[in-house]
Short mmCIF file of N, CA, C and O in Angstrom, two decimals:
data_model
loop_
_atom_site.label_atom_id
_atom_site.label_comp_id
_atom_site.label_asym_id
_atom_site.label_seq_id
_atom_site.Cartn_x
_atom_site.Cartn_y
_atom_site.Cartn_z
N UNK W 71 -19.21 -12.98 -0.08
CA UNK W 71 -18.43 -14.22 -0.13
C UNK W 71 -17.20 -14.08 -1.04
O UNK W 71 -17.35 -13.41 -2.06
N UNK W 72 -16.26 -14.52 -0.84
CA UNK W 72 -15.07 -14.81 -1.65
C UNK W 72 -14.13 -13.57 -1.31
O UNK W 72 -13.07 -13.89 -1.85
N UNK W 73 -13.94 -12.31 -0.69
CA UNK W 73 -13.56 -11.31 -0.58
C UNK W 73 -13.59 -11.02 0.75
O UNK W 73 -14.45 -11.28 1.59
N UNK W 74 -12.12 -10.23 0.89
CA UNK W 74 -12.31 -9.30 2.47
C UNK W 74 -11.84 -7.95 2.16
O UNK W 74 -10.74 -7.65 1.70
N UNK W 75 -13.28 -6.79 2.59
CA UNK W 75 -12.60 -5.60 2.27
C UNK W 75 -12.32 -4.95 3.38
O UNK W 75 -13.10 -5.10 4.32
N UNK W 76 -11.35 -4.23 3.51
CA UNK W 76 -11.28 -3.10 4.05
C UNK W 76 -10.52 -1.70 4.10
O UNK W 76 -9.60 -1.54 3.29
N UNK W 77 -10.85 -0.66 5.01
CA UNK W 77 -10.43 0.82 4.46
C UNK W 77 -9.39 1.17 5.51
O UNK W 77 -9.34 0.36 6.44
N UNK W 78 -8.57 2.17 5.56
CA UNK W 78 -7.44 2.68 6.22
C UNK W 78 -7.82 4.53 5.48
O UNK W 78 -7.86 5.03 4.36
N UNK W 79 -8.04 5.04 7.03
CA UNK W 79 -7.68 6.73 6.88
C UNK W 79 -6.27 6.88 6.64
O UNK W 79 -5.64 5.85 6.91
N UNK W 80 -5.76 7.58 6.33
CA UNK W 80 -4.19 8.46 6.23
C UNK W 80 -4.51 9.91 5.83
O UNK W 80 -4.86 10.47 4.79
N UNK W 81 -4.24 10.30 7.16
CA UNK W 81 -3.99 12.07 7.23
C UNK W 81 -3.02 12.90 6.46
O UNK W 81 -1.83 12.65 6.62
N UNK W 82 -3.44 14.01 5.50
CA UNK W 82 -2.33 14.57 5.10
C UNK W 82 -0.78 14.65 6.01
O UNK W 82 -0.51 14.57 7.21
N UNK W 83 -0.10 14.82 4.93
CA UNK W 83 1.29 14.89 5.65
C UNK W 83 1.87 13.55 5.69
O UNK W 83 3.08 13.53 5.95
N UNK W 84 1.41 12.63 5.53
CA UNK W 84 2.12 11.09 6.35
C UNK W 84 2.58 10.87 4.83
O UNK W 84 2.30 11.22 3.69
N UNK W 85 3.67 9.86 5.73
CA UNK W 85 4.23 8.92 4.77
C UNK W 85 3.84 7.76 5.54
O UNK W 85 3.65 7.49 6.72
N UNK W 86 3.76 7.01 4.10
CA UNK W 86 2.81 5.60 4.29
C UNK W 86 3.59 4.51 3.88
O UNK W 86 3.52 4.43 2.65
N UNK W 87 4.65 3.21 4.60
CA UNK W 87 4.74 2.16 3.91
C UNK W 87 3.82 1.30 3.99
O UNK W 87 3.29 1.25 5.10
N UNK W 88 3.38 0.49 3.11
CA UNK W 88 2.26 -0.31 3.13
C UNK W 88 3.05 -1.79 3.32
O UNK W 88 4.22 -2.07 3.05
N UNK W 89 1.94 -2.64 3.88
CA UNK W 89 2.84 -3.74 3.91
C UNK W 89 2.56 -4.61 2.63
O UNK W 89 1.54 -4.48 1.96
N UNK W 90 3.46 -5.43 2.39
CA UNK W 90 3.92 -6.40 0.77
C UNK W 90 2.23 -7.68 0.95
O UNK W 90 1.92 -8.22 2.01
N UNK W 91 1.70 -7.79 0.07
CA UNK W 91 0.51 -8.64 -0.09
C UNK W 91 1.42 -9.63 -0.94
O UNK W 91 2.42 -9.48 -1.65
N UNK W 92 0.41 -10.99 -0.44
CA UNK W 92 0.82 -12.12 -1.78
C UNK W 92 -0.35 -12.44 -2.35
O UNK W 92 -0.47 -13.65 -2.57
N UNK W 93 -1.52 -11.58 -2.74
CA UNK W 93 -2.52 -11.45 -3.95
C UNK W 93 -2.51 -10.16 -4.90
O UNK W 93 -2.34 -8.97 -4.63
N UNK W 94 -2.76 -10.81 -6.06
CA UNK W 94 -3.56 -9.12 -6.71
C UNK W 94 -4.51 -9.17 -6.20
O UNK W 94 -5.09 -10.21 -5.91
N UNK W 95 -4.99 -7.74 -5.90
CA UNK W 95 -6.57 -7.03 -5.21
C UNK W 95 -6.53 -5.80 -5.99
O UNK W 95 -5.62 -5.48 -6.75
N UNK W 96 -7.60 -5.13 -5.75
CA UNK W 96 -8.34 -4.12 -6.11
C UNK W 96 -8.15 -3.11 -5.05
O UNK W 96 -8.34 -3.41 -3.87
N UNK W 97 -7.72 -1.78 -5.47
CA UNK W 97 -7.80 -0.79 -4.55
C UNK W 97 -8.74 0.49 -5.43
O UNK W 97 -8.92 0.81 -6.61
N UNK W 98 -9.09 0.89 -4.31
CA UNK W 98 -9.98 2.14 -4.36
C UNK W 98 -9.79 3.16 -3.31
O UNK W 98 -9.93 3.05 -2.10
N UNK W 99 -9.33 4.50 -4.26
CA UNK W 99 -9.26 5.41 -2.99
C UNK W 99 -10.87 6.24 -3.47
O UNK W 99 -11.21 6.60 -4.60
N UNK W 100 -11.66 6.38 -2.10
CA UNK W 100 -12.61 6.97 -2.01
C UNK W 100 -12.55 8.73 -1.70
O UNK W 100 -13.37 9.59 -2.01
N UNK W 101 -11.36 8.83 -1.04
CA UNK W 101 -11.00 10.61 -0.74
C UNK W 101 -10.14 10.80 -0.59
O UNK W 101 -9.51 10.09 0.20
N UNK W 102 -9.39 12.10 -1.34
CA UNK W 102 -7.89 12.21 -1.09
C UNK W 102 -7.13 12.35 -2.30
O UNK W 102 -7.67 12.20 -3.40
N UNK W 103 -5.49 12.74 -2.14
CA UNK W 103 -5.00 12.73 -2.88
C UNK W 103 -3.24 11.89 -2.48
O UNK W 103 -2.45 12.30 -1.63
N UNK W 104 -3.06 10.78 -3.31
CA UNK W 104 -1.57 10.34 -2.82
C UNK W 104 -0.33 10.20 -3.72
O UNK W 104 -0.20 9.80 -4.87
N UNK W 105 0.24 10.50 -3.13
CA UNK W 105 1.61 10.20 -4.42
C UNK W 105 2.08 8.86 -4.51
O UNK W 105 2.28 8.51 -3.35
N UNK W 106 2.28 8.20 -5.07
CA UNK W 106 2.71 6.88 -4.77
C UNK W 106 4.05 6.56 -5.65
O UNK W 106 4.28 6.49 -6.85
N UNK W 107 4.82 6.41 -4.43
CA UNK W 107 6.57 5.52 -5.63
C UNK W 107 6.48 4.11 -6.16
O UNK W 107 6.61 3.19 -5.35
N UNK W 108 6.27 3.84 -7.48
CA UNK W 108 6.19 2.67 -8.23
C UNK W 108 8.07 2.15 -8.40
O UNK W 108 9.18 2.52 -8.01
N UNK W 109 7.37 0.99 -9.33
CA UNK W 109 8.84 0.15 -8.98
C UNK W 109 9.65 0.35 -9.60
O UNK W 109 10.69 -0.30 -9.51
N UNK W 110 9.43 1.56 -10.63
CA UNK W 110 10.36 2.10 -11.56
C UNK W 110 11.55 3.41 -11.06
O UNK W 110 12.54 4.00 -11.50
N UNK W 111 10.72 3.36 -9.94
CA UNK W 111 11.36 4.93 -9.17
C UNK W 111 9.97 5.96 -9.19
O UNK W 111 9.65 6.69 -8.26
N UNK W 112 9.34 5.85 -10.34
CA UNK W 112 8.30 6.45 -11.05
C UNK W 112 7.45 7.55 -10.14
O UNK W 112 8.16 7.38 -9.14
N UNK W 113 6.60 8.43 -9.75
CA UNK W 113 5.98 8.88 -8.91
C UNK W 113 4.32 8.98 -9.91
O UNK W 113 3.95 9.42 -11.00
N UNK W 114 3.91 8.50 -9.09
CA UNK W 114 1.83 8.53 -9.56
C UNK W 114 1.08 9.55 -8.70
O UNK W 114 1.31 10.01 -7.57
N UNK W 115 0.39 9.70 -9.34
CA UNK W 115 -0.75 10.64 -8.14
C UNK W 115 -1.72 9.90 -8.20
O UNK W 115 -2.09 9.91 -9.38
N UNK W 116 -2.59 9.00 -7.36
CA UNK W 116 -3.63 8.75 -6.66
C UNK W 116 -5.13 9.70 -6.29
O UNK W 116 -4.99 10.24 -5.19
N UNK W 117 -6.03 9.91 -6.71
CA UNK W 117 -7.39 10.40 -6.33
C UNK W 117 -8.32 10.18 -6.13
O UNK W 117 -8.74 9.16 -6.68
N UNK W 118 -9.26 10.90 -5.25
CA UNK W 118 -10.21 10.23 -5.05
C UNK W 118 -11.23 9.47 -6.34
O UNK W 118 -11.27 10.23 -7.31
N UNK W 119 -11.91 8.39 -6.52
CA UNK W 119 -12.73 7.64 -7.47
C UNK W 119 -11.23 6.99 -8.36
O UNK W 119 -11.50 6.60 -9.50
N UNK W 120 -10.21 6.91 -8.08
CA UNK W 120 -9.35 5.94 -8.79
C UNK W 120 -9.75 4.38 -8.09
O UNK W 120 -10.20 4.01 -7.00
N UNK W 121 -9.24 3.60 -9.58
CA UNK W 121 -9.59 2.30 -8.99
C UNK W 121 -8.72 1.78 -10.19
O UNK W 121 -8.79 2.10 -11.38
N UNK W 122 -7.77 0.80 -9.47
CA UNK W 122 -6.57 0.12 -9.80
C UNK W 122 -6.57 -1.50 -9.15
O UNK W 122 -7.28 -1.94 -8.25
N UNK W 123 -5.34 -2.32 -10.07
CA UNK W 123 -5.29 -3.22 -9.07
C UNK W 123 -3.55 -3.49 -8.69
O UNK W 123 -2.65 -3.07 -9.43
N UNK W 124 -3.38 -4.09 -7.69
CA UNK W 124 -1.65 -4.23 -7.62
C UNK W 124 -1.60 -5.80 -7.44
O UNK W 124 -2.31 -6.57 -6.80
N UNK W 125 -0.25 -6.01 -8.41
CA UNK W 125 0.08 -7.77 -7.97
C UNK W 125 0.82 -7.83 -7.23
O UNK W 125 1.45 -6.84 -6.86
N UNK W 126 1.08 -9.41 -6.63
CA UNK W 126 1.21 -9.87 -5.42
C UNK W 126 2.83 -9.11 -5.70
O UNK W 126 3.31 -8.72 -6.76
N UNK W 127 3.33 -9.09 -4.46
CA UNK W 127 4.93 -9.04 -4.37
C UNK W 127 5.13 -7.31 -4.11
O UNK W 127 6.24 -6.79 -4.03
N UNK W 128 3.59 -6.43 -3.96
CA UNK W 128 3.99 -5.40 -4.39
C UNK W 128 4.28 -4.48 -2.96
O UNK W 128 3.64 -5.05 -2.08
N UNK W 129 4.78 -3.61 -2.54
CA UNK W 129 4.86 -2.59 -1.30
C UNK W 129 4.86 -1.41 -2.02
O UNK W 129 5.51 -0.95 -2.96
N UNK W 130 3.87 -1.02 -1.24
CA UNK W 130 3.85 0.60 -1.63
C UNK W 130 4.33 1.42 -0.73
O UNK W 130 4.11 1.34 0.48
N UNK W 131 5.09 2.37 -1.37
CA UNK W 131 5.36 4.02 -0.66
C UNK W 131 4.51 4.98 -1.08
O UNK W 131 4.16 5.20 -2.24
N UNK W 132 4.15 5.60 0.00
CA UNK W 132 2.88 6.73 -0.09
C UNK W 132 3.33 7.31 -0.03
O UNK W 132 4.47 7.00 0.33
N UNK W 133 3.04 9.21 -0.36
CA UNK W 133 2.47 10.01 0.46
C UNK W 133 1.43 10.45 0.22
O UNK W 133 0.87 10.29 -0.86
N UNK W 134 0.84 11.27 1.46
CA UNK W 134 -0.37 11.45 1.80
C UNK W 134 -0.63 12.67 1.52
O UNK W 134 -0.61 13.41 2.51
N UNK W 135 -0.92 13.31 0.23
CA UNK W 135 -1.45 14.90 0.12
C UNK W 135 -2.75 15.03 0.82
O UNK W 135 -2.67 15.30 2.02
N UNK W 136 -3.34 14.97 0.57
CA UNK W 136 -4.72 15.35 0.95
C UNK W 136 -5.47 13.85 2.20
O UNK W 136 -5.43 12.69 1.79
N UNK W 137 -5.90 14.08 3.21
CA UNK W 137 -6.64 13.44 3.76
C UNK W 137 -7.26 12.00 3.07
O UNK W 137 -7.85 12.30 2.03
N UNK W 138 -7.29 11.15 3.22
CA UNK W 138 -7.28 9.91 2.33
C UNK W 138 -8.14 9.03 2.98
O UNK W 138 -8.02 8.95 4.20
N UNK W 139 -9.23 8.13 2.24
CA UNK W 139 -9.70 6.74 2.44
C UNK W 139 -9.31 6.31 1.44
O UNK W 139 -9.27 6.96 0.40
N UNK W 140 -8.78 4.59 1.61
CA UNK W 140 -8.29 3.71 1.14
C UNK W 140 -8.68 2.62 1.36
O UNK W 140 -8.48 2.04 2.43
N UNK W 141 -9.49 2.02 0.13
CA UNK W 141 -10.34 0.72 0.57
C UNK W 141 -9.41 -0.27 -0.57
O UNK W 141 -8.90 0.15 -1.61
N UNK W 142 -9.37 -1.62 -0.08
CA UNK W 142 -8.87 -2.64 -0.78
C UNK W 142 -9.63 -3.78 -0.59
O UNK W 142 -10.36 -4.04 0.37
N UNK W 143 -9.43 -4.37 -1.49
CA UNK W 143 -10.65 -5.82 -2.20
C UNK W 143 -9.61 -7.16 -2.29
O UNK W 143 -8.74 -7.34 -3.15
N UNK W 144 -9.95 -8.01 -1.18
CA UNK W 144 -9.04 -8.83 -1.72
C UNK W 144 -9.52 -10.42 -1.26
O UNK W 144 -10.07 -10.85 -0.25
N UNK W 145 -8.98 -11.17 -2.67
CA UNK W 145 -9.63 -12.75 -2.82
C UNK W 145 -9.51 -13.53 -1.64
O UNK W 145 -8.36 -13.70 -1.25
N UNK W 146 -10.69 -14.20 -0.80
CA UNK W 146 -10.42 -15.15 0.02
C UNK W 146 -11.47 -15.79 0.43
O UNK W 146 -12.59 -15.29 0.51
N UNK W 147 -11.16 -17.05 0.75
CA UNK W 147 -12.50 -18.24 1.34
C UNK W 147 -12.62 -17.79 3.08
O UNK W 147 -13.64 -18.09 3.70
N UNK W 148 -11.55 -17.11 3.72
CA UNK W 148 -11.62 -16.98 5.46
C UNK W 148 -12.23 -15.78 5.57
O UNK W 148 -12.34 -14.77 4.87
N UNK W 149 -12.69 -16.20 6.84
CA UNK W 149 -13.06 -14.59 7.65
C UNK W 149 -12.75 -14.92 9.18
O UNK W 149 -13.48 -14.66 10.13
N UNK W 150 -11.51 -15.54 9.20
CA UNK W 150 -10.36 -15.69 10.29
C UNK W 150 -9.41 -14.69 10.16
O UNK W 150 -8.44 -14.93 9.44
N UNK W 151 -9.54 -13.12 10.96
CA UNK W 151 -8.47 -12.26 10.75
C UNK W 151 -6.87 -12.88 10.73
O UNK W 151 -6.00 -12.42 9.99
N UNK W 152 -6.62 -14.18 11.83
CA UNK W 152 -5.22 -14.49 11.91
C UNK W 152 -5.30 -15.10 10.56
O UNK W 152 -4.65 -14.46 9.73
N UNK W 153 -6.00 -16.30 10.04
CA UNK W 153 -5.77 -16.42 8.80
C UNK W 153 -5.40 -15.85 7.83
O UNK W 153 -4.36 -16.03 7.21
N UNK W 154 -6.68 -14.74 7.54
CA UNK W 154 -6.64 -13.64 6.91
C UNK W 154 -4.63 -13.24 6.61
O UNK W 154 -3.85 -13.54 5.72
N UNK W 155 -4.53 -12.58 7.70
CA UNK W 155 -2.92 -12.05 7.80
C UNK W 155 -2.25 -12.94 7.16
O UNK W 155 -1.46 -12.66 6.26
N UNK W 156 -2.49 -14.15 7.57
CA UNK W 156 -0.74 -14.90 7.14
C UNK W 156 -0.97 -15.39 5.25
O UNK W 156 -0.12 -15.53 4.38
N UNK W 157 -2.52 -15.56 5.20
CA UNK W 157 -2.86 -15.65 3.39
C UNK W 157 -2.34 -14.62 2.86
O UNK W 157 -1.40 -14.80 2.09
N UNK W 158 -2.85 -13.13 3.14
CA UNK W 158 -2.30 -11.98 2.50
C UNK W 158 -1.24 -10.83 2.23
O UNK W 158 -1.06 -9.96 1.38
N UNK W 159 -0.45 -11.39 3.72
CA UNK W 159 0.54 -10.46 3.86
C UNK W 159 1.42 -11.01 4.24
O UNK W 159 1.37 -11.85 5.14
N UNK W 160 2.53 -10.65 3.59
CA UNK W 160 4.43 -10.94 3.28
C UNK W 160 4.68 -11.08 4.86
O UNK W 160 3.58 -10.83 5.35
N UNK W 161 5.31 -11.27 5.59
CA UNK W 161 5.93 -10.62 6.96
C UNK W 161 7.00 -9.86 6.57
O UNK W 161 7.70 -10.00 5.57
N UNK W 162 7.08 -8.81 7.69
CA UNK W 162 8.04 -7.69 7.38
C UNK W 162 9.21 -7.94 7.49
O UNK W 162 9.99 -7.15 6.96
N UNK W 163 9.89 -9.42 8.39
CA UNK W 163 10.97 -10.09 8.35
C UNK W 163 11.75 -10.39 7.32
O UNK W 163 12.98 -10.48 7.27
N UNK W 164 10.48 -10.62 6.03
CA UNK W 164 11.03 -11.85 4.90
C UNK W 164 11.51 -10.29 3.88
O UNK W 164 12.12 -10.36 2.81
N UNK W 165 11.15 -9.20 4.43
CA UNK W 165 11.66 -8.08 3.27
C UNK W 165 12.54 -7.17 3.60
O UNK W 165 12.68 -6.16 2.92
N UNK W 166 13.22 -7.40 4.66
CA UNK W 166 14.15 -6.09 5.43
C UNK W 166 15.14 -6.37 5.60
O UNK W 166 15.15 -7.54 5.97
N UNK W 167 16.35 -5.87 5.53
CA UNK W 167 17.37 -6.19 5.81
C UNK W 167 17.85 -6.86 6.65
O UNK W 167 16.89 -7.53 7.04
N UNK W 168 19.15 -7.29 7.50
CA UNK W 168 19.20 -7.73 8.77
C UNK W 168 19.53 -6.57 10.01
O UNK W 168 19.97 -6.95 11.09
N UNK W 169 19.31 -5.41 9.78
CA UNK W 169 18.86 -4.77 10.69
C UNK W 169 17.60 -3.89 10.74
O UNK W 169 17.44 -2.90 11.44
N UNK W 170 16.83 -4.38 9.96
CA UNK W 170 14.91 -4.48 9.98
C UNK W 170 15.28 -2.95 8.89
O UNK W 170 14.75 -1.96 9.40
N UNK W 171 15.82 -2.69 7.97
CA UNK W 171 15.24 -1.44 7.09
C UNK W 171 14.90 -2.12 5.43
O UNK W 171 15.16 -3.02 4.63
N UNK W 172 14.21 -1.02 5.66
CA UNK W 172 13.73 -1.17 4.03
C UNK W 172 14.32 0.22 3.21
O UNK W 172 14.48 1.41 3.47
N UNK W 173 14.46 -0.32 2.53
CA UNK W 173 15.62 1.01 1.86
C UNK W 173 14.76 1.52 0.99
O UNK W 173 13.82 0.87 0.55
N UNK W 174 15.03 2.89 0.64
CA UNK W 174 14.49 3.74 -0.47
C UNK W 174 15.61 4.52 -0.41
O UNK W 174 16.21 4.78 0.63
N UNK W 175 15.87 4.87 -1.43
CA UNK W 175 16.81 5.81 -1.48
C UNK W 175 16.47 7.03 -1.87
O UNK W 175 15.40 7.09 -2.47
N UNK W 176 17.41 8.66 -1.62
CA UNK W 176 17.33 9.73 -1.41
C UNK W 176 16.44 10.61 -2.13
O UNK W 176 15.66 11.45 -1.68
N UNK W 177 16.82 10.10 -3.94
CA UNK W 177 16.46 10.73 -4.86
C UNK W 177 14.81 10.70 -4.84
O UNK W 177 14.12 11.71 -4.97
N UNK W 178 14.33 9.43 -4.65
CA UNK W 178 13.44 8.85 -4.85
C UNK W 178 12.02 9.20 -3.74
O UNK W 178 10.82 9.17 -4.02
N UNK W 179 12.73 9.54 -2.36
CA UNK W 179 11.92 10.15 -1.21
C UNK W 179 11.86 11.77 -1.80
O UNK W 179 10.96 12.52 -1.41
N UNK W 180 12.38 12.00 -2.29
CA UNK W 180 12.16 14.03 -2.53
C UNK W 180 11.53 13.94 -3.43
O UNK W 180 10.54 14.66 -3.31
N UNK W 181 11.55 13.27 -4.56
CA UNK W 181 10.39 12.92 -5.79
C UNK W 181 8.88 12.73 -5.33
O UNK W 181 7.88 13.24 -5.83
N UNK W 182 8.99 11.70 -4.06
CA UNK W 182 7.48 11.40 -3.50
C UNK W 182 7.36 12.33 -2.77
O UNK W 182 6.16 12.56 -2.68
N UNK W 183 8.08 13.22 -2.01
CA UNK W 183 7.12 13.95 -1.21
C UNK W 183 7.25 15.54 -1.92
O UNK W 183 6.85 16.51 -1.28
N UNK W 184 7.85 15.69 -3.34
CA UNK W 184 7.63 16.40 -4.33
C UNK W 184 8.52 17.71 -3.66
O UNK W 184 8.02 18.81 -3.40
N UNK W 185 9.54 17.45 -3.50
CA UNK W 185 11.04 18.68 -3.33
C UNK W 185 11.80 18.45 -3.89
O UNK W 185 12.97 18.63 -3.55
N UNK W 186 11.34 17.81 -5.22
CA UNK W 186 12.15 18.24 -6.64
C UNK W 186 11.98 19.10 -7.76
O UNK W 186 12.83 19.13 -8.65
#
């Protein structure tokens, strides 16, 4: 009760945008290894048995070193998937430019996928 979890595989090699939540939740990666670009520019490494939480407003950039499960924990009274969606997640409209990109810039992609 009060929670909806669930997990997402990501295969080495990928790059991952995640989509923007409007809760803090709990994430847990169960296997794997990821790089992740924070909002500083910053680059993290991610492993398996990490357990973190992210606040609302946040999008993540991945990448995917190692083969990955990714489980997330997050607050709610529904177990209406359409509900679900529109409680927890931003639409990708309200964050993209007006010709649908989301920008990262140059420096910052060679840092995450570590060709610096």
């Amino acid at each position: 009760p009060h929670v909806y979890v669930r997990q997402i595989f990501m295969p080495a090699g990928t790059l991952v945008i995640g989509k923007m939540h409007r809760t803090e939740h709990f994430n847990i990666i169960t296997a794997g290894i990821v790089r992740l670009l924070n909002d500083d520019d910053s680059i993290s490494e991610v492993t398996a048995g990490d357990i973190f939480t992210s606040k609302p407003g946040v999008k993540k950039v991945l990448y995917i070193v190692e083969d990955t499960k990714w489980v997330t924990v997050h607050p709610t009274e529904s177990t209406d998937m359409q509900v679900l969606e529109k409680e927890l997640i931003v639409p990708e409209e309200d964050i993209r430019d007006a010709e649908g990109n989301l920008l990262i810039d140059e420096a910052s992609m060679r840092k995450l996928l570590g060709v610096d």
